[in-house]
């Protein structure tokens, strides 16, 4: 490799690495912002957050790589033109195509590596990412529910005032709104003073055992004349 090729390749790689790291960090922050509801207030330890980001990072690379190549090329060749280095090359009889030859070979090699990476690593990482999000509620079911705010679990909105016990499985002050399939709001509300989250790693079902609570349901009448004949049902139970 000639001195010119080494010089151009070195200048491009330094700029490319800097731009790639900056853009990658920006896209990671975007991922954190998109999934902040799954990370904040769920008592996730540092190791689980790192795993969450590591499984998602490979899918960011195909988004960052083209932008990094484009910006690095513009900055590298712009700097060469600004410092009249292209003019010096042309005066020496070196064409633009010849000066870009080492970078063309590098981009071709980078494209092959990116294709292999996208074909093998990214699908596996996405598979692990989806399973990790699903297993959070199975291994530590209390992570699916945050204190003091409504958390959507399936077709239910669940709010608890306080969590205690191992992994926060014991709940105090439970309020559950069942989401209506008709889009007319919630017409089923469950309130309980105490509850316990029960889950198994071999099951996708999140089981919630409630104690000392009430079950309310709005009955929607067919017409307004019969509305007065349909009171609000209420069921009181010491164990639900």
PDB file of C-alpha atoms in Angstrom:
ATOM      1  CA  UNK A   1       0.000   0.000   0.000  1.00  0.00           C
ATOM      2  CA  UNK A   2       1.397   3.348  -1.049  1.00  0.00           C
ATOM      3  CA  UNK A   3       1.854   6.333   1.236  1.00  0.00           C
ATOM      4  CA  UNK A   4      -1.095   8.168  -0.329  1.00  0.00           C
ATOM      5  CA  UNK A   5      -3.441   5.223   0.234  1.00  0.00           C
ATOM      6  CA  UNK A   6      -2.322   4.902   3.852  1.00  0.00           C
ATOM      7  CA  UNK A   7      -2.799   8.614   4.449  1.00  0.00           C
ATOM      8  CA  UNK A   8      -6.308   8.746   2.962  1.00  0.00           C
ATOM      9  CA  UNK A   9      -7.403   5.542   4.679  1.00  0.00           C
ATOM     10  CA  UNK A  10      -6.061   6.729   8.042  1.00  0.00           C
ATOM     11  CA  UNK A  11      -7.804  10.106   7.730  1.00  0.00           C
ATOM     12  CA  UNK A  12     -11.079   8.425   6.769  1.00  0.00           C
ATOM     13  CA  UNK A  13     -10.937   5.817   9.561  1.00  0.00           C
ATOM     14  CA  UNK A  14     -10.279   8.410  12.266  1.00  0.00           C
ATOM     15  CA  UNK A  15     -13.238  10.510  11.121  1.00  0.00           C
ATOM     16  CA  UNK A  16     -15.440   7.441  10.549  1.00  0.00           C
ATOM     17  CA  UNK A  17     -14.771   6.071  14.049  1.00  0.00           C
ATOM     18  CA  UNK A  18     -15.537   9.400  15.717  1.00  0.00           C
ATOM     19  CA  UNK A  19     -18.771   9.920  13.773  1.00  0.00           C
ATOM     20  CA  UNK A  20     -19.870   6.303  14.324  1.00  0.00           C
ATOM     21  CA  UNK A  21     -19.397   6.510  18.107  1.00  0.00           C
ATOM     22  CA  UNK A  22     -21.306   9.809  18.348  1.00  0.00           C
ATOM     23  CA  UNK A  23     -24.222   8.639  16.193  1.00  0.00           C
ATOM     24  CA  UNK A  24     -24.350   5.276  17.950  1.00  0.00           C
ATOM     25  CA  UNK A  25     -24.609   7.029  21.327  1.00  0.00           C
ATOM     26  CA  UNK A  26     -27.430   9.233  19.999  1.00  0.00           C
ATOM     27  CA  UNK A  27     -29.366   6.222  18.729  1.00  0.00           C
ATOM     28  CA  UNK A  28     -28.875   4.393  22.043  1.00  0.00           C
ATOM     29  CA  UNK A  29     -30.387   7.401  23.814  1.00  0.00           C
ATOM     30  CA  UNK A  30     -33.314   7.201  21.401  1.00  0.00           C
ATOM     31  CA  UNK A  31     -33.816   3.526  22.319  1.00  0.00           C
ATOM     32  CA  UNK A  32     -33.776   4.427  26.013  1.00  0.00           C
ATOM     33  CA  UNK A  33     -36.379   7.130  25.355  1.00  0.00           C
ATOM     34  CA  UNK A  34     -38.615   4.730  23.380  1.00  0.00           C
ATOM     35  CA  UNK A  35     -38.500   2.067  26.094  1.00  0.00           C
ATOM     36  CA  UNK A  36     -38.354   4.378  29.123  1.00  0.00           C
ATOM     37  CA  UNK A  37     -41.751   3.114  30.290  1.00  0.00           C
ATOM     38  CA  UNK A  38     -40.321  -0.420  30.539  1.00  0.00           C
ATOM     39  CA  UNK A  39     -37.166   0.679  32.345  1.00  0.00           C
ATOM     40  CA  UNK A  40     -38.246   3.434  34.736  1.00  0.00           C
ATOM     41  CA  UNK A  41     -39.794   2.636  38.101  1.00  0.00           C
ATOM     42  CA  UNK A  42     -39.546  -1.136  37.679  1.00  0.00           C
ATOM     43  CA  UNK A  43     -36.693  -1.821  40.154  1.00  0.00           C
ATOM     44  CA  UNK A  44     -34.426  -3.084  37.367  1.00  0.00           C
ATOM     45  CA  UNK A  45     -30.841  -3.569  38.467  1.00  0.00           C
ATOM     46  CA  UNK A  46     -27.869  -2.267  36.462  1.00  0.00           C
ATOM     47  CA  UNK A  47     -27.051  -5.679  34.942  1.00  0.00           C
ATOM     48  CA  UNK A  48     -30.549  -6.131  33.503  1.00  0.00           C
ATOM     49  CA  UNK A  49     -30.534  -2.633  31.997  1.00  0.00           C
ATOM     50  CA  UNK A  50     -27.178  -3.363  30.344  1.00  0.00           C
ATOM     51  CA  UNK A  51     -28.549  -6.642  28.942  1.00  0.00           C
ATOM     52  CA  UNK A  52     -31.624  -4.796  27.686  1.00  0.00           C
ATOM     53  CA  UNK A  53     -29.433  -2.329  25.777  1.00  0.00           C
ATOM     54  CA  UNK A  54     -26.935  -4.934  24.546  1.00  0.00           C
ATOM     55  CA  UNK A  55     -29.674  -7.030  22.949  1.00  0.00           C
ATOM     56  CA  UNK A  56     -31.009  -3.931  21.174  1.00  0.00           C
ATOM     57  CA  UNK A  57     -27.687  -2.440  20.066  1.00  0.00           C
ATOM     58  CA  UNK A  58     -27.042  -4.743  17.061  1.00  0.00           C
ATOM     59  CA  UNK A  59     -30.258  -3.561  15.383  1.00  0.00           C
ATOM     60  CA  UNK A  60     -28.996   0.043  15.655  1.00  0.00           C
ATOM     61  CA  UNK A  61     -25.820  -0.587  13.638  1.00  0.00           C
ATOM     62  CA  UNK A  62     -27.534  -0.785  10.183  1.00  0.00           C
ATOM     63  CA  UNK A  63     -29.059   2.634  10.926  1.00  0.00           C
ATOM     64  CA  UNK A  64     -25.811   4.224  12.078  1.00  0.00           C
ATOM     65  CA  UNK A  65     -23.411   2.699   9.522  1.00  0.00           C
ATOM     66  CA  UNK A  66     -24.664   4.433   6.320  1.00  0.00           C
ATOM     67  CA  UNK A  67     -24.843   7.808   8.063  1.00  0.00           C
ATOM     68  CA  UNK A  68     -21.326   7.346   9.437  1.00  0.00           C
ATOM     69  CA  UNK A  69     -19.893   6.488   6.006  1.00  0.00           C
ATOM     70  CA  UNK A  70     -21.654   9.451   4.395  1.00  0.00           C
ATOM     71  CA  UNK A  71     -20.597  12.008   7.009  1.00  0.00           C
ATOM     72  CA  UNK A  72     -17.040  10.640   7.241  1.00  0.00           C
ATOM     73  CA  UNK A  73     -16.662  10.840   3.446  1.00  0.00           C
ATOM     74  CA  UNK A  74     -17.950  14.413   3.317  1.00  0.00           C
ATOM     75  CA  UNK A  75     -15.724  15.527   6.190  1.00  0.00           C
ATOM     76  CA  UNK A  76     -12.604  13.721   4.943  1.00  0.00           C
ATOM     77  CA  UNK A  77     -12.743  14.876   1.335  1.00  0.00           C
ATOM     78  CA  UNK A  78     -13.966  18.300   2.378  1.00  0.00           C
ATOM     79  CA  UNK A  79     -10.893  18.667   4.550  1.00  0.00           C
ATOM     80  CA  UNK A  80      -8.639  17.532   1.676  1.00  0.00           C
ATOM     81  CA  UNK A  81     -10.216  20.060  -0.673  1.00  0.00           C
ATOM     82  CA  UNK A  82     -10.052  22.856   1.909  1.00  0.00           C
ATOM     83  CA  UNK A  83      -6.319  22.289   2.454  1.00  0.00           C
ATOM     84  CA  UNK A  84      -5.671  22.131  -1.332  1.00  0.00           C
ATOM     85  CA  UNK A  85      -4.468  18.531  -1.048  1.00  0.00           C
ATOM     86  CA  UNK A  86      -6.628  17.494  -3.988  1.00  0.00           C
ATOM     87  CA  UNK A  87      -4.982  20.214  -6.045  1.00  0.00           C
ATOM     88  CA  UNK A  88      -1.576  18.819  -5.075  1.00  0.00           C
ATOM     89  CA  UNK A  89      -2.685  15.318  -6.139  1.00  0.00           C
ATOM     90  CA  UNK A  90      -3.931  16.536  -9.499  1.00  0.00           C
ATOM     91  CA  UNK A  91      -0.713  18.464 -10.108  1.00  0.00           C
ATOM     92  CA  UNK A  92       1.167  15.229  -9.443  1.00  0.00           C
ATOM     93  CA  UNK A  93      -0.936  13.395 -12.028  1.00  0.00           C
ATOM     94  CA  UNK A  94      -3.123  11.492  -9.512  1.00  0.00           C
ATOM     95  CA  UNK A  95      -6.796  11.380 -10.494  1.00  0.00           C
ATOM     96  CA  UNK A  96      -9.741  11.451  -8.085  1.00  0.00           C
ATOM     97  CA  UNK A  97     -10.610   7.833  -8.926  1.00  0.00           C
ATOM     98  CA  UNK A  98      -7.055   6.726  -8.132  1.00  0.00           C
ATOM     99  CA  UNK A  99      -6.990   8.586  -4.817  1.00  0.00           C
ATOM    100  CA  UNK A 100     -10.275   6.958  -3.753  1.00  0.00           C
ATOM    101  CA  UNK A 101      -9.209   3.416  -4.618  1.00  0.00           C
ATOM    102  CA  UNK A 102      -8.171   2.364  -1.084  1.00  0.00           C
ATOM    103  CA  UNK A 103     -11.398   3.774   0.361  1.00  0.00           C
ATOM    104  CA  UNK A 104     -13.484   1.946  -2.254  1.00  0.00           C
ATOM    105  CA  UNK A 105     -11.879  -1.356  -1.257  1.00  0.00           C
ATOM    106  CA  UNK A 106     -12.496  -0.571   2.402  1.00  0.00           C
ATOM    107  CA  UNK A 107     -16.183   0.244   1.796  1.00  0.00           C
ATOM    108  CA  UNK A 108     -16.659  -2.973  -0.201  1.00  0.00           C
ATOM    109  CA  UNK A 109     -15.152  -4.997   2.655  1.00  0.00           C
ATOM    110  CA  UNK A 110     -17.267  -3.094   5.181  1.00  0.00           C
ATOM    111  CA  UNK A 111     -20.403  -3.840   3.149  1.00  0.00           C
ATOM    112  CA  UNK A 112     -19.656  -7.569   3.138  1.00  0.00           C
ATOM    113  CA  UNK A 113     -19.091  -7.573   6.902  1.00  0.00           C
ATOM    114  CA  UNK A 114     -22.276  -5.542   7.444  1.00  0.00           C
ATOM    115  CA  UNK A 115     -24.285  -8.014   5.348  1.00  0.00           C
ATOM    116  CA  UNK A 116     -22.994 -11.008   7.322  1.00  0.00           C
ATOM    117  CA  UNK A 117     -23.666  -9.152  10.566  1.00  0.00           C
ATOM    118  CA  UNK A 118     -27.232  -8.234   9.543  1.00  0.00           C
ATOM    119  CA  UNK A 119     -27.921 -11.762   8.310  1.00  0.00           C
ATOM    120  CA  UNK A 120     -26.690 -13.623  11.384  1.00  0.00           C
ATOM    121  CA  UNK A 121     -26.176 -11.432  14.452  1.00  0.00           C
ATOM    122  CA  UNK A 122     -29.151  -9.043  14.266  1.00  0.00           C
ATOM    123  CA  UNK A 123     -31.914 -11.734  14.025  1.00  0.00           C
ATOM    124  CA  UNK A 124     -30.401 -13.577  16.997  1.00  0.00           C
ATOM    125  CA  UNK A 125     -30.111 -10.340  19.003  1.00  0.00           C
ATOM    126  CA  UNK A 126     -33.737  -9.405  18.216  1.00  0.00           C
ATOM    127  CA  UNK A 127     -34.848 -12.879  19.302  1.00  0.00           C
ATOM    128  CA  UNK A 128     -32.996 -12.500  22.599  1.00  0.00           C
ATOM    129  CA  UNK A 129     -34.345  -8.941  23.011  1.00  0.00           C
ATOM    130  CA  UNK A 130     -37.994  -9.995  22.602  1.00  0.00           C
ATOM    131  CA  UNK A 131     -37.550 -12.983  24.925  1.00  0.00           C
ATOM    132  CA  UNK A 132     -35.789 -10.831  27.515  1.00  0.00           C
ATOM    133  CA  UNK A 133     -38.665  -8.339  27.582  1.00  0.00           C
ATOM    134  CA  UNK A 134     -41.155 -11.186  27.949  1.00  0.00           C
ATOM    135  CA  UNK A 135     -39.156 -12.964  30.649  1.00  0.00           C
ATOM    136  CA  UNK A 136     -38.928  -9.843  32.819  1.00  0.00           C
ATOM    137  CA  UNK A 137     -42.532 -10.379  33.903  1.00  0.00           C
ATOM    138  CA  UNK A 138     -41.951 -14.121  34.393  1.00  0.00           C
ATOM    139  CA  UNK A 139     -38.742 -14.060  36.430  1.00  0.00           C
ATOM    140  CA  UNK A 140     -39.698 -10.928  38.418  1.00  0.00           C
ATOM    141  CA  UNK A 141     -43.408 -10.337  37.840  1.00  0.00           C
ATOM    142  CA  UNK A 142     -43.476  -7.200  40.004  1.00  0.00           C
ATOM    143  CA  UNK A 143     -41.323  -5.441  37.403  1.00  0.00           C
ATOM    144  CA  UNK A 144     -44.322  -5.348  35.096  1.00  0.00           C
ATOM    145  CA  UNK A 145     -46.106  -3.092  37.606  1.00  0.00           C
ATOM    146  CA  UNK A 146     -44.720   0.196  38.942  1.00  0.00           C
ATOM    147  CA  UNK A 147     -45.688   1.858  42.216  1.00  0.00           C
ATOM    148  CA  UNK A 148     -48.033   4.833  42.179  1.00  0.00           C
ATOM    149  CA  UNK A 149     -48.900   4.701  38.477  1.00  0.00           C
ATOM    150  CA  UNK A 150     -51.030   2.692  36.106  1.00  0.00           C
ATOM    151  CA  UNK A 151     -49.123  -0.033  34.245  1.00  0.00           C
ATOM    152  CA  UNK A 152     -50.688  -1.774  31.270  1.00  0.00           C
ATOM    153  CA  UNK A 153     -50.468  -5.568  31.421  1.00  0.00           C
ATOM    154  CA  UNK A 154     -52.318  -7.150  28.532  1.00  0.00           C
ATOM    155  CA  UNK A 155     -55.880  -5.833  28.535  1.00  0.00           C
ATOM    156  CA  UNK A 156     -55.640  -4.494  32.118  1.00  0.00           C
ATOM    157  CA  UNK A 157     -54.391  -1.272  33.684  1.00  0.00           C
ATOM    158  CA  UNK A 158     -53.019  -2.009  37.152  1.00  0.00           C
ATOM    159  CA  UNK A 159     -52.015   0.465  39.849  1.00  0.00           C
ATOM    160  CA  UNK A 160     -50.531  -0.382  43.255  1.00  0.00           C
ATOM    161  CA  UNK A 161     -49.712   1.943  46.124  1.00  0.00           C
ATOM    162  CA  UNK A 162     -46.849  -0.103  47.562  1.00  0.00           C
ATOM    163  CA  UNK A 163     -44.830  -3.240  46.812  1.00  0.00           C
ATOM    164  CA  UNK A 164     -42.999  -5.340  49.386  1.00  0.00           C
ATOM    165  CA  UNK A 165     -41.521  -8.784  49.956  1.00  0.00           C
ATOM    166  CA  UNK A 166     -39.156 -10.735  47.710  1.00  0.00           C
ATOM    167  CA  UNK A 167     -38.947  -9.053  44.289  1.00  0.00           C
ATOM    168  CA  UNK A 168     -41.931  -6.884  45.306  1.00  0.00           C
ATOM    169  CA  UNK A 169     -44.500  -9.640  44.866  1.00  0.00           C
ATOM    170  CA  UNK A 170     -46.715  -8.475  47.757  1.00  0.00           C
ATOM    171  CA  UNK A 171     -48.931  -5.552  46.786  1.00  0.00           C
ATOM    172  CA  UNK A 172     -50.915  -3.040  48.823  1.00  0.00           C
ATOM    173  CA  UNK A 173     -53.752  -0.865  47.521  1.00  0.00           C
ATOM    174  CA  UNK A 174     -54.460  -2.558  44.185  1.00  0.00           C
ATOM    175  CA  UNK A 175     -56.691  -0.930  41.559  1.00  0.00           C
ATOM    176  CA  UNK A 176     -57.397  -2.719  38.269  1.00  0.00           C
ATOM    177  CA  UNK A 177     -59.216  -1.313  35.250  1.00  0.00           C
ATOM    178  CA  UNK A 178     -60.166  -3.784  32.555  1.00  0.00           C
ATOM    179  CA  UNK A 179     -59.842  -2.213  29.131  1.00  0.00           C
ATOM    180  CA  UNK A 180     -63.057  -2.274  27.152  1.00  0.00           C
ATOM    181  CA  UNK A 181     -62.947  -4.014  23.779  1.00  0.00           C
ATOM    182  CA  UNK A 182     -65.607  -1.616  22.472  1.00  0.00           C
ATOM    183  CA  UNK A 183     -63.412   1.442  22.983  1.00  0.00           C
ATOM    184  CA  UNK A 184     -65.923   3.088  25.321  1.00  0.00           C
ATOM    185  CA  UNK A 185     -63.602   3.223  28.310  1.00  0.00           C
ATOM    186  CA  UNK A 186     -63.341   0.921  31.296  1.00  0.00           C
ATOM    187  CA  UNK A 187     -66.555  -0.539  32.668  1.00  0.00           C
ATOM    188  CA  UNK A 188     -64.949  -3.070  35.023  1.00  0.00           C
ATOM    189  CA  UNK A 189     -62.997  -1.986  38.111  1.00  0.00           C
ATOM    190  CA  UNK A 190     -61.426  -4.177  40.771  1.00  0.00           C
ATOM    191  CA  UNK A 191     -60.115  -2.724  44.047  1.00  0.00           C
ATOM    192  CA  UNK A 192     -58.350  -4.737  46.710  1.00  0.00           C
ATOM    193  CA  UNK A 193     -56.438  -3.866  49.870  1.00  0.00           C
ATOM    194  CA  UNK A 194     -53.830  -6.596  49.377  1.00  0.00           C
ATOM    195  CA  UNK A 195     -52.547  -8.758  46.565  1.00  0.00           C
ATOM    196  CA  UNK A 196     -49.789 -11.180  45.613  1.00  0.00           C
ATOM    197  CA  UNK A 197     -48.089 -11.718  42.265  1.00  0.00           C
ATOM    198  CA  UNK A 198     -47.555 -15.349  41.359  1.00  0.00           C
ATOM    199  CA  UNK A 199     -45.606 -16.318  38.256  1.00  0.00           C
ATOM    200  CA  UNK A 200     -43.709 -19.267  36.819  1.00  0.00           C
ATOM    201  CA  UNK A 201     -40.706 -19.130  34.491  1.00  0.00           C
ATOM    202  CA  UNK A 202     -42.304 -21.871  32.368  1.00  0.00           C
ATOM    203  CA  UNK A 203     -45.539 -19.944  31.866  1.00  0.00           C
ATOM    204  CA  UNK A 204     -46.447 -16.783  29.982  1.00  0.00           C
ATOM    205  CA  UNK A 205     -49.341 -16.089  32.375  1.00  0.00           C
ATOM    206  CA  UNK A 206     -49.059 -13.455  35.085  1.00  0.00           C
ATOM    207  CA  UNK A 207     -51.240 -14.514  38.016  1.00  0.00           C
ATOM    208  CA  UNK A 208     -52.484 -12.001  40.574  1.00  0.00           C
ATOM    209  CA  UNK A 209     -54.138 -13.178  43.794  1.00  0.00           C
ATOM    210  CA  UNK A 210     -56.235 -10.462  45.487  1.00  0.00           C
ATOM    211  CA  UNK A 211     -57.583 -10.337  49.039  1.00  0.00           C
ATOM    212  CA  UNK A 212     -60.189  -8.152  50.772  1.00  0.00           C
ATOM    213  CA  UNK A 213     -61.501  -6.289  47.766  1.00  0.00           C
ATOM    214  CA  UNK A 214     -64.489  -5.328  45.653  1.00  0.00           C
ATOM    215  CA  UNK A 215     -65.471  -5.944  42.052  1.00  0.00           C
ATOM    216  CA  UNK A 216     -67.468  -3.285  40.213  1.00  0.00           C
ATOM    217  CA  UNK A 217     -69.011  -3.544  36.777  1.00  0.00           C
ATOM    218  CA  UNK A 218     -71.072  -1.076  34.772  1.00  0.00           C
ATOM    219  CA  UNK A 219     -73.986  -2.643  32.980  1.00  0.00           C
ATOM    220  CA  UNK A 220     -74.696  -0.826  29.736  1.00  0.00           C
ATOM    221  CA  UNK A 221     -78.471  -0.965  29.081  1.00  0.00           C
ATOM    222  CA  UNK A 222     -79.900  -1.372  25.618  1.00  0.00           C
ATOM    223  CA  UNK A 223     -81.959   1.827  25.953  1.00  0.00           C
ATOM    224  CA  UNK A 224     -82.293   4.744  28.363  1.00  0.00           C
ATOM    225  CA  UNK A 225     -85.669   3.592  29.706  1.00  0.00           C
ATOM    226  CA  UNK A 226     -84.182   0.490  31.278  1.00  0.00           C
ATOM    227  CA  UNK A 227     -81.099   2.287  32.618  1.00  0.00           C
ATOM    228  CA  UNK A 228     -82.691   2.846  36.037  1.00  0.00           C
ATOM    229  CA  UNK A 229     -83.368  -0.886  36.314  1.00  0.00           C
ATOM    230  CA  UNK A 230     -79.689  -1.762  35.871  1.00  0.00           C
ATOM    231  CA  UNK A 231     -77.828  -0.813  39.029  1.00  0.00           C
ATOM    232  CA  UNK A 232     -74.071  -1.065  39.376  1.00  0.00           C
ATOM    233  CA  UNK A 233     -73.183  -4.648  40.422  1.00  0.00           C
ATOM    234  CA  UNK A 234     -70.777  -4.917  43.310  1.00  0.00           C
ATOM    235  CA  UNK A 235     -69.143  -8.058  44.631  1.00  0.00           C
ATOM    236  CA  UNK A 236     -67.352  -8.047  47.968  1.00  0.00           C
ATOM    237  CA  UNK A 237     -64.910 -10.797  48.741  1.00  0.00           C
ATOM    238  CA  UNK A 238     -62.151 -11.515  51.213  1.00  0.00           C
ATOM    239  CA  UNK A 239     -60.285 -13.472  48.547  1.00  0.00           C
ATOM    240  CA  UNK A 240     -60.456 -12.789  44.808  1.00  0.00           C
TER     241      UNK A 240
END
